[in-house]
Amino acid sequence: MKLLLVTGFLSFLGLSAAFPRRPSCSSVSINVTAEAGNIVFEDLPDVNNATSVIEFLASSFDAVRTQHNRRQINGTFTIKATHCRPLIASPNSLSLQLLVHGITYDRAMWSGFGFPQYDWQAYATSLGYHTLAINRLGHGIESPHPDPFAVVQGPLEVEIIHSLIHTAREGRSTLGDFDKILYVGHSYGSSLGNMLAQKHPLDVDAFILTGFSGDLGTSASALSAYGSAAMVSSRFKGLPLGYLTVVNESDRTASFYGGSFDPSFAARDYDREDTVTVGELLSPGLQPVETDYRGNVLVMTGDLDVLFCPTGPDTCADALRETESLFPNANFSSIVIPNTGHCLTLHQSAPLVMKTAHTWLHGLQH
């Protein structure tokens, strides 16, 4: 296992002050068929009462992890995504980066919400990669919003991602033909990647898991920051009350930011936040799992990440080192990003994060 402590100035890695030019991107809708055994919740709350929904979440958060009743959920699901094409001809053009966002975000986080210094898509395509930033099931205002208790859960989301990957590998989409699939996740998207590696260990050639470790510090008390999205913002009018979001800007900033970041950008982040479902918070996919994955894994987490380095910056390296136990047979590396909170691609260290990740990818080819 390689543990890299990233310190010093961005110039250490030869970062340019100039940002990559805007990529050529298009919005796509991909229909995939998937089936999974989702958790069956006992004694559901009054789904038309926001207070009952939040009380159910808090009372169930710890107990549901041992619940084993399952129901098969299947169907064809429409996934909204942004496909960005390479800006240069490169051997990397045979690789697709699948970008999977975290809780209360959607695919737009990978564009940095239009700010070039946070734009992962622009950085990757400038090196010749294709990127596909997806809206996970039930995410994004423009996406369908299935039942937030029974349907939008981790097990089904993993199977949808599995189907997406097979569609891309087999050339059955309009995206192109790819030899390699590179999974880039953030937070809950990283947790789903961990679960995908357990269930389908041959799907992905390399995982980059940001805002992640094997030490998830979230407890039932942390859920007090969430409320039914339809009651928080008019943007979510009409959504079922099991779709939640962060109620207060201060709570969101405290959870997702730390160290060196732009407060005005964090405020903008709050203004366009997305949702998370009760089903996602209570089903498999949130908690880390051990895998038999034998490929390549890079975990990148900020030292001030209060969710995945909950005991503080001095022990964050230890948390990432211990995360190797989830991938005992993989080529595993981890990197602590200094002076950075949970959403590390949205901090002032974002150029360092992107450079470091792609340097690691380049190293896999040699």
Short mmCIF file of C-alpha atoms in Angstrom, two decimals:
data_model
loop_
_atom_site.label_atom_id
_atom_site.label_comp_id
_atom_site.label_asym_id
_atom_site.label_seq_id
_atom_site.Cartn_x
_atom_site.Cartn_y
_atom_site.Cartn_z
CA MET A 1 0.00 0.00 0.00
CA LYS A 2 1.22 3.47 -0.86
CA LEU A 3 0.30 6.39 1.38
CA LEU A 4 1.18 9.73 -0.14
CA LEU A 5 1.05 12.86 1.99
CA VAL A 6 0.55 15.74 -0.41
CA THR A 7 2.23 18.87 0.86
CA GLY A 8 3.84 21.99 -0.51
CA PHE A 9 2.84 24.30 -3.30
CA LEU A 10 0.93 23.32 -6.41
CA SER A 11 4.06 24.07 -8.40
CA PHE A 12 5.60 20.96 -6.86
CA LEU A 13 3.58 18.96 -9.39
CA GLY A 14 4.13 21.39 -12.19
CA LEU A 15 0.64 22.84 -12.12
CA SER A 16 -0.02 25.58 -14.61
CA ALA A 17 -1.80 28.77 -13.63
CA ALA A 18 -3.90 28.44 -16.77
CA PHE A 19 -7.03 26.31 -16.70
CA PRO A 20 -7.89 23.84 -19.47
CA ARG A 21 -10.24 25.15 -22.12
CA ARG A 22 -13.90 24.22 -21.97
CA PRO A 23 -14.63 20.69 -23.15
CA SER A 24 -17.11 19.72 -25.84
CA CYS A 25 -19.99 18.23 -23.87
CA SER A 26 -23.54 17.10 -24.55
CA SER A 27 -26.42 16.04 -22.36
CA VAL A 28 -27.52 12.44 -22.91
CA SER A 29 -30.27 10.19 -21.61
CA ILE A 30 -29.38 6.53 -21.17
CA ASN A 31 -32.01 3.85 -20.59
CA VAL A 32 -30.71 0.90 -18.57
CA THR A 33 -32.40 -2.20 -17.22
CA ALA A 34 -31.45 -3.27 -13.72
CA GLU A 35 -32.64 -5.42 -10.83
CA ALA A 36 -31.60 -5.48 -7.18
CA GLY A 37 -32.71 -6.74 -3.80
CA ASN A 38 -33.60 -3.54 -1.93
CA ILE A 39 -34.25 -3.31 1.80
CA VAL A 40 -37.87 -3.61 2.93
CA PHE A 41 -38.52 -1.05 5.66
CA GLU A 42 -40.92 -2.05 8.39
CA ASP A 43 -43.44 0.40 9.83
CA LEU A 44 -43.00 3.16 7.28
CA PRO A 45 -43.93 6.66 8.46
CA ASP A 46 -46.76 8.77 7.13
CA VAL A 47 -45.09 9.66 3.82
CA ASN A 48 -47.21 12.82 3.62
CA ASN A 49 -45.91 14.18 6.93
CA ALA A 50 -42.41 15.68 6.84
CA THR A 51 -41.92 15.44 10.60
CA SER A 52 -42.81 11.73 10.58
CA VAL A 53 -40.35 11.11 7.74
CA ILE A 54 -37.43 12.72 9.62
CA GLU A 55 -38.32 10.96 12.88
CA PHE A 56 -38.40 7.63 11.02
CA LEU A 57 -34.97 8.31 9.53
CA ALA A 58 -33.41 9.16 12.90
CA SER A 59 -34.94 6.18 14.70
CA SER A 60 -34.02 3.72 11.94
CA PHE A 61 -30.48 4.84 11.09
CA ASP A 62 -28.63 2.41 13.35
CA ALA A 63 -31.15 -0.43 13.54
CA VAL A 64 -31.71 -0.87 9.80
CA ARG A 65 -28.11 -1.96 9.17
CA THR A 66 -28.95 -5.42 10.52
CA GLN A 67 -32.22 -5.69 8.63
CA HIS A 68 -32.27 -8.52 6.08
CA ASN A 69 -35.74 -8.46 4.51
CA ARG A 70 -35.36 -7.74 0.80
CA ARG A 71 -37.64 -7.14 -2.16
CA GLN A 72 -36.56 -7.45 -5.79
CA ILE A 73 -36.92 -4.13 -7.60
CA ASN A 74 -36.50 -4.14 -11.36
CA GLY A 75 -37.23 -1.98 -14.35
CA THR A 76 -35.82 0.23 -17.05
CA PHE A 77 -34.46 3.49 -15.69
CA THR A 78 -33.57 6.71 -17.50
CA ILE A 79 -30.24 8.13 -16.36
CA LYS A 80 -29.42 11.71 -17.30
CA ALA A 81 -25.73 12.31 -17.94
CA THR A 82 -23.19 14.68 -19.46
CA HIS A 83 -20.74 13.19 -21.96
CA CYS A 84 -17.59 15.21 -22.59
CA ARG A 85 -15.26 14.31 -25.44
CA PRO A 86 -11.45 14.50 -25.49
CA LEU A 87 -9.87 17.78 -26.49
CA ILE A 88 -6.78 16.03 -27.85
CA ALA A 89 -5.97 12.76 -29.61
CA SER A 90 -4.41 10.43 -27.06
CA PRO A 91 -4.26 6.76 -26.03
CA ASN A 92 -6.40 7.94 -23.10
CA SER A 93 -9.28 8.33 -25.55
CA LEU A 94 -9.95 4.60 -25.24
CA SER A 95 -10.77 5.14 -21.56
CA LEU A 96 -14.06 6.39 -20.14
CA GLN A 97 -14.11 8.15 -16.79
CA LEU A 98 -17.46 7.45 -15.12
CA LEU A 99 -18.08 10.34 -12.70
CA VAL A 100 -20.44 9.55 -9.80
CA HIS A 101 -21.49 12.38 -7.47
CA GLY A 102 -22.23 12.40 -3.76
CA ILE A 103 -25.23 13.06 -1.54
CA THR A 104 -27.18 16.29 -2.27
CA TYR A 105 -25.24 16.82 -5.50
CA ASP A 106 -25.88 15.98 -9.13
CA ARG A 107 -23.73 15.65 -12.25
CA ALA A 108 -23.04 19.41 -12.31
CA MET A 109 -20.53 19.09 -9.47
CA TRP A 110 -18.01 17.62 -11.94
CA SER A 111 -18.14 20.81 -14.01
CA GLY A 112 -17.41 22.87 -10.90
CA PHE A 113 -20.79 24.55 -11.44
CA GLY A 114 -19.18 26.44 -14.31
CA PHE A 115 -16.03 27.56 -12.47
CA PRO A 116 -12.99 26.35 -14.44
CA GLN A 117 -10.74 25.85 -11.42
CA TYR A 118 -13.13 23.16 -10.13
CA ASP A 119 -13.93 21.55 -13.50
CA TRP A 120 -12.88 17.88 -13.47
CA GLN A 121 -14.42 17.32 -16.90
CA ALA A 122 -12.27 20.04 -18.48
CA TYR A 123 -9.13 18.71 -16.84
CA ALA A 124 -9.73 15.09 -17.87
CA THR A 125 -10.69 15.89 -21.46
CA SER A 126 -7.61 18.11 -21.82
CA LEU A 127 -5.60 14.90 -21.28
CA GLY A 128 -7.60 12.96 -23.85
CA TYR A 129 -10.15 11.16 -21.67
CA HIS A 130 -13.87 10.78 -22.29
CA THR A 131 -15.97 11.59 -19.21
CA LEU A 132 -19.54 10.59 -18.40
CA ALA A 133 -20.97 12.45 -15.39
CA ILE A 134 -24.22 10.78 -14.40
CA ASN A 135 -27.16 11.83 -12.31
CA ARG A 136 -27.62 8.91 -9.95
CA LEU A 137 -31.13 7.48 -9.74
CA GLY A 138 -33.54 10.13 -8.43
CA HIS A 139 -31.01 12.97 -8.60
CA GLY A 140 -31.15 16.16 -10.63
CA ILE A 141 -34.22 18.33 -11.01
CA GLU A 142 -34.67 17.13 -14.61
CA SER A 143 -34.52 13.42 -13.70
CA PRO A 144 -37.38 11.08 -12.78
CA HIS A 145 -37.88 10.72 -9.02
CA PRO A 146 -38.98 7.19 -8.05
CA ASP A 147 -40.17 6.12 -4.61
CA PRO A 148 -37.58 7.48 -2.13
CA PHE A 149 -38.12 4.63 0.33
CA ALA A 150 -38.53 1.44 -1.71
CA VAL A 151 -36.73 2.21 -4.98
CA VAL A 152 -33.93 4.80 -4.63
CA GLN A 153 -31.54 2.72 -2.55
CA GLY A 154 -27.89 1.76 -2.77
CA PRO A 155 -28.36 -1.81 -4.07
CA LEU A 156 -30.38 -0.69 -7.10
CA GLU A 157 -28.06 2.23 -7.82
CA VAL A 158 -25.09 -0.16 -7.92
CA GLU A 159 -26.87 -2.43 -10.40
CA ILE A 160 -27.77 0.56 -12.58
CA ILE A 161 -24.11 1.60 -12.64
CA HIS A 162 -23.16 -2.01 -13.46
CA SER A 163 -25.56 -1.95 -16.43
CA LEU A 164 -24.20 1.41 -17.58
CA ILE A 165 -20.66 0.06 -17.54
CA HIS A 166 -21.59 -3.00 -19.58
CA THR A 167 -23.40 -0.83 -22.10
CA ALA A 168 -20.26 1.29 -22.49
CA ARG A 169 -17.86 -1.66 -22.66
CA GLU A 170 -19.88 -3.47 -25.29
CA GLY A 171 -20.20 -0.42 -27.54
CA ARG A 172 -23.99 -0.45 -27.30
CA SER A 173 -24.22 3.29 -26.66
CA THR A 174 -23.56 6.38 -28.73
CA LEU A 175 -20.65 7.34 -26.47
CA GLY A 176 -17.98 5.37 -28.32
CA ASP A 177 -15.95 2.20 -27.82
CA PHE A 178 -13.84 1.91 -24.68
CA ASP A 179 -11.12 -0.47 -23.58
CA LYS A 180 -11.03 0.79 -20.01
CA ILE A 181 -13.59 2.03 -17.49
CA LEU A 182 -12.25 4.37 -14.82
CA TYR A 183 -14.67 4.97 -11.93
CA VAL A 184 -14.35 8.36 -10.24
CA GLY A 185 -16.60 8.76 -7.22
CA HIS A 186 -17.21 11.37 -4.58
CA SER A 187 -18.52 10.62 -1.08
CA TYR A 188 -21.65 8.46 -1.49
CA GLY A 189 -20.58 7.96 -5.10
CA SER A 190 -17.32 6.54 -3.74
CA SER A 191 -19.23 4.33 -1.32
CA LEU A 192 -21.27 2.96 -4.23
CA GLY A 193 -17.98 2.33 -6.04
CA ASN A 194 -16.80 0.33 -3.03
CA MET A 195 -20.01 -1.75 -3.18
CA LEU A 196 -19.68 -2.15 -6.97
CA ALA A 197 -16.15 -3.52 -6.46
CA GLN A 198 -17.58 -6.08 -4.05
CA LYS A 199 -20.49 -7.21 -6.21
CA HIS A 200 -18.95 -6.85 -9.68
CA PRO A 201 -15.16 -6.91 -9.27
CA LEU A 202 -14.46 -7.18 -13.01
CA ASP A 203 -16.43 -4.07 -14.04
CA VAL A 204 -13.82 -1.37 -13.49
CA ASP A 205 -10.12 -1.08 -14.35
CA ALA A 206 -9.37 1.60 -11.76
CA PHE A 207 -11.23 3.39 -8.98
CA ILE A 208 -10.55 6.95 -7.82
CA LEU A 209 -12.56 7.40 -4.63
CA THR A 210 -12.63 10.96 -3.33
CA GLY A 211 -14.08 12.07 0.00
CA PHE A 212 -13.95 8.48 1.26
CA SER A 213 -12.41 6.16 3.83
CA GLY A 214 -13.34 3.06 5.78
CA ASP A 215 -14.18 5.27 8.77
CA LEU A 216 -17.54 6.90 8.17
CA GLY A 217 -18.29 9.19 11.09
CA THR A 218 -21.96 9.86 10.31
CA SER A 219 -24.36 9.09 13.16
CA ALA A 220 -28.07 9.53 13.65
CA SER A 221 -27.45 12.90 15.33
CA ALA A 222 -25.85 14.23 12.12
CA LEU A 223 -29.12 13.67 10.28
CA SER A 224 -30.69 16.60 12.12
CA ALA A 225 -29.27 18.84 9.38
CA TYR A 226 -31.65 17.29 6.83
CA GLY A 227 -35.28 18.05 6.08
CA SER A 228 -37.78 17.14 3.38
CA ALA A 229 -36.56 19.00 0.30
CA ALA A 230 -40.04 20.12 -0.73
CA MET A 231 -40.29 21.98 2.58
CA VAL A 232 -36.85 23.60 2.23
CA SER A 233 -36.89 25.13 -1.25
CA SER A 234 -39.46 25.87 -3.94
CA ARG A 235 -37.08 24.20 -6.42
CA PHE A 236 -38.20 20.87 -4.99
CA LYS A 237 -41.92 21.59 -5.00
CA GLY A 238 -43.89 18.42 -5.60
CA LEU A 239 -41.13 15.96 -4.69
CA PRO A 240 -42.13 13.14 -2.31
CA LEU A 241 -41.19 14.03 1.26
CA GLY A 242 -38.71 11.15 1.42
CA TYR A 243 -36.38 13.24 -0.75
CA LEU A 244 -34.26 15.23 1.71
CA THR A 245 -31.76 18.06 1.56
CA VAL A 246 -29.65 20.13 3.95
CA VAL A 247 -31.82 22.79 5.59
CA ASN A 248 -29.28 25.46 6.57
CA GLU A 249 -26.34 26.88 4.65
CA SER A 250 -24.16 26.88 7.78
CA ASP A 251 -24.70 23.15 8.33
CA ARG A 252 -23.89 22.37 4.70
CA THR A 253 -20.71 24.43 4.77
CA ALA A 254 -19.58 22.87 8.06
CA SER A 255 -20.11 19.35 6.69
CA PHE A 256 -18.69 19.76 3.19
CA TYR A 257 -16.05 22.50 3.45
CA GLY A 258 -13.02 23.24 5.59
CA GLY A 259 -9.62 24.84 5.39
CA SER A 260 -8.93 26.73 2.16
CA PHE A 261 -12.14 27.40 0.24
CA ASP A 262 -14.10 30.31 -1.18
CA PRO A 263 -17.07 31.11 1.13
CA SER A 264 -18.97 32.69 -1.75
CA PHE A 265 -18.63 29.45 -3.70
CA ALA A 266 -19.90 27.45 -0.72
CA ALA A 267 -22.93 29.76 -0.62
CA ARG A 268 -23.52 29.12 -4.32
CA ASP A 269 -23.24 25.40 -3.64
CA TYR A 270 -26.00 25.67 -1.02
CA ASP A 271 -28.23 27.61 -3.41
CA ARG A 272 -28.15 24.78 -5.96
CA GLU A 273 -27.96 21.76 -3.66
CA ASP A 274 -29.71 18.55 -4.69
CA THR A 275 -31.27 15.78 -2.62
CA VAL A 276 -30.74 12.43 -0.92
CA THR A 277 -33.42 9.84 -0.22
CA VAL A 278 -34.32 8.13 3.02
CA GLY A 279 -33.70 4.87 1.15
CA GLU A 280 -30.13 5.86 0.31
CA LEU A 281 -29.31 6.79 3.90
CA LEU A 282 -30.74 3.55 5.32
CA SER A 283 -29.71 0.93 2.76
CA PRO A 284 -26.47 -0.89 1.87
CA GLY A 285 -24.18 1.37 -0.10
CA LEU A 286 -23.57 3.96 2.61
CA GLN A 287 -21.40 1.77 4.83
CA PRO A 288 -17.97 0.50 3.66
CA VAL A 289 -17.60 -3.18 2.69
CA GLU A 290 -14.64 -5.50 2.09
CA THR A 291 -14.09 -6.56 -1.52
CA ASP A 292 -12.10 -9.08 -3.57
CA TYR A 293 -11.34 -6.45 -6.21
CA ARG A 294 -7.91 -7.00 -7.79
CA GLY A 295 -7.50 -3.84 -9.85
CA ASN A 296 -6.27 -0.36 -8.99
CA VAL A 297 -7.64 1.89 -6.23
CA LEU A 298 -6.75 5.45 -5.27
CA VAL A 299 -8.45 7.02 -2.24
CA MET A 300 -8.14 10.82 -1.94
CA THR A 301 -9.56 12.60 1.10
CA GLY A 302 -9.08 16.03 2.66
CA ASP A 303 -7.42 16.15 6.06
CA LEU A 304 -10.31 18.31 7.33
CA ASP A 305 -13.04 15.95 6.07
CA VAL A 306 -15.34 15.71 9.10
CA LEU A 307 -17.31 12.82 7.58
CA PHE A 308 -14.54 10.40 6.57
CA CYS A 309 -11.71 11.61 8.82
CA PRO A 310 -13.94 12.16 11.86
CA THR A 311 -11.16 12.02 14.46
CA GLY A 312 -9.33 14.97 12.92
CA PRO A 313 -6.49 15.83 10.55
CA ASP A 314 -3.74 14.26 12.68
CA THR A 315 -5.26 10.79 12.22
CA CYS A 316 -6.62 11.13 8.68
CA ALA A 317 -3.61 9.36 7.19
CA ASP A 318 -4.25 6.45 9.55
CA ALA A 319 -7.90 6.28 8.45
CA LEU A 320 -6.88 6.11 4.81
CA ARG A 321 -4.17 3.55 5.53
CA GLU A 322 -6.73 1.32 7.25
CA THR A 323 -9.07 1.70 4.27
CA GLU A 324 -6.79 -0.71 2.40
CA SER A 325 -8.52 -3.49 4.37
CA LEU A 326 -11.55 -2.94 2.12
CA PHE A 327 -9.38 -3.73 -0.92
CA PRO A 328 -6.86 -6.31 0.37
CA ASN A 329 -6.09 -7.72 -3.09
CA ALA A 330 -5.93 -4.43 -5.01
CA ASN A 331 -3.09 -2.17 -6.03
CA PHE A 332 -4.03 0.38 -3.37
CA SER A 333 -2.81 3.93 -2.83
CA SER A 334 -4.15 6.74 -0.66
CA ILE A 335 -3.51 10.45 -0.55
CA VAL A 336 -4.34 13.01 2.13
CA ILE A 337 -5.02 16.46 0.67
CA PRO A 338 -3.97 19.18 3.15
CA ASN A 339 -6.12 22.05 4.39
CA THR A 340 -9.16 20.62 2.59
CA GLY A 341 -12.64 19.51 3.65
CA HIS A 342 -15.02 16.87 2.35
CA CYS A 343 -15.83 18.14 -1.16
CA LEU A 344 -12.18 18.34 -2.13
CA THR A 345 -12.77 19.06 -5.83
CA LEU A 346 -14.65 22.23 -4.79
CA HIS A 347 -11.85 23.64 -2.64
CA GLN A 348 -8.91 25.81 -3.61
CA SER A 349 -6.86 22.60 -3.67
CA ALA A 350 -8.97 21.28 -6.58
CA PRO A 351 -6.20 21.78 -9.19
CA LEU A 352 -3.85 19.76 -6.97
CA VAL A 353 -6.48 17.05 -6.56
CA MET A 354 -7.04 16.75 -10.31
CA LYS A 355 -3.35 16.83 -11.14
CA THR A 356 -2.53 14.19 -8.53
CA ALA A 357 -5.34 11.87 -9.64
CA HIS A 358 -4.36 12.02 -13.29
CA THR A 359 -0.67 11.60 -12.49
CA TRP A 360 -1.65 8.40 -10.68
CA LEU A 361 -3.68 7.24 -13.70
CA HIS A 362 -0.74 7.97 -15.98
CA GLY A 363 1.49 5.91 -13.72
CA LEU A 364 -0.73 2.85 -14.19
CA GLN A 365 0.20 2.83 -17.88
CA HIS A 366 3.94 2.52 -17.19
#
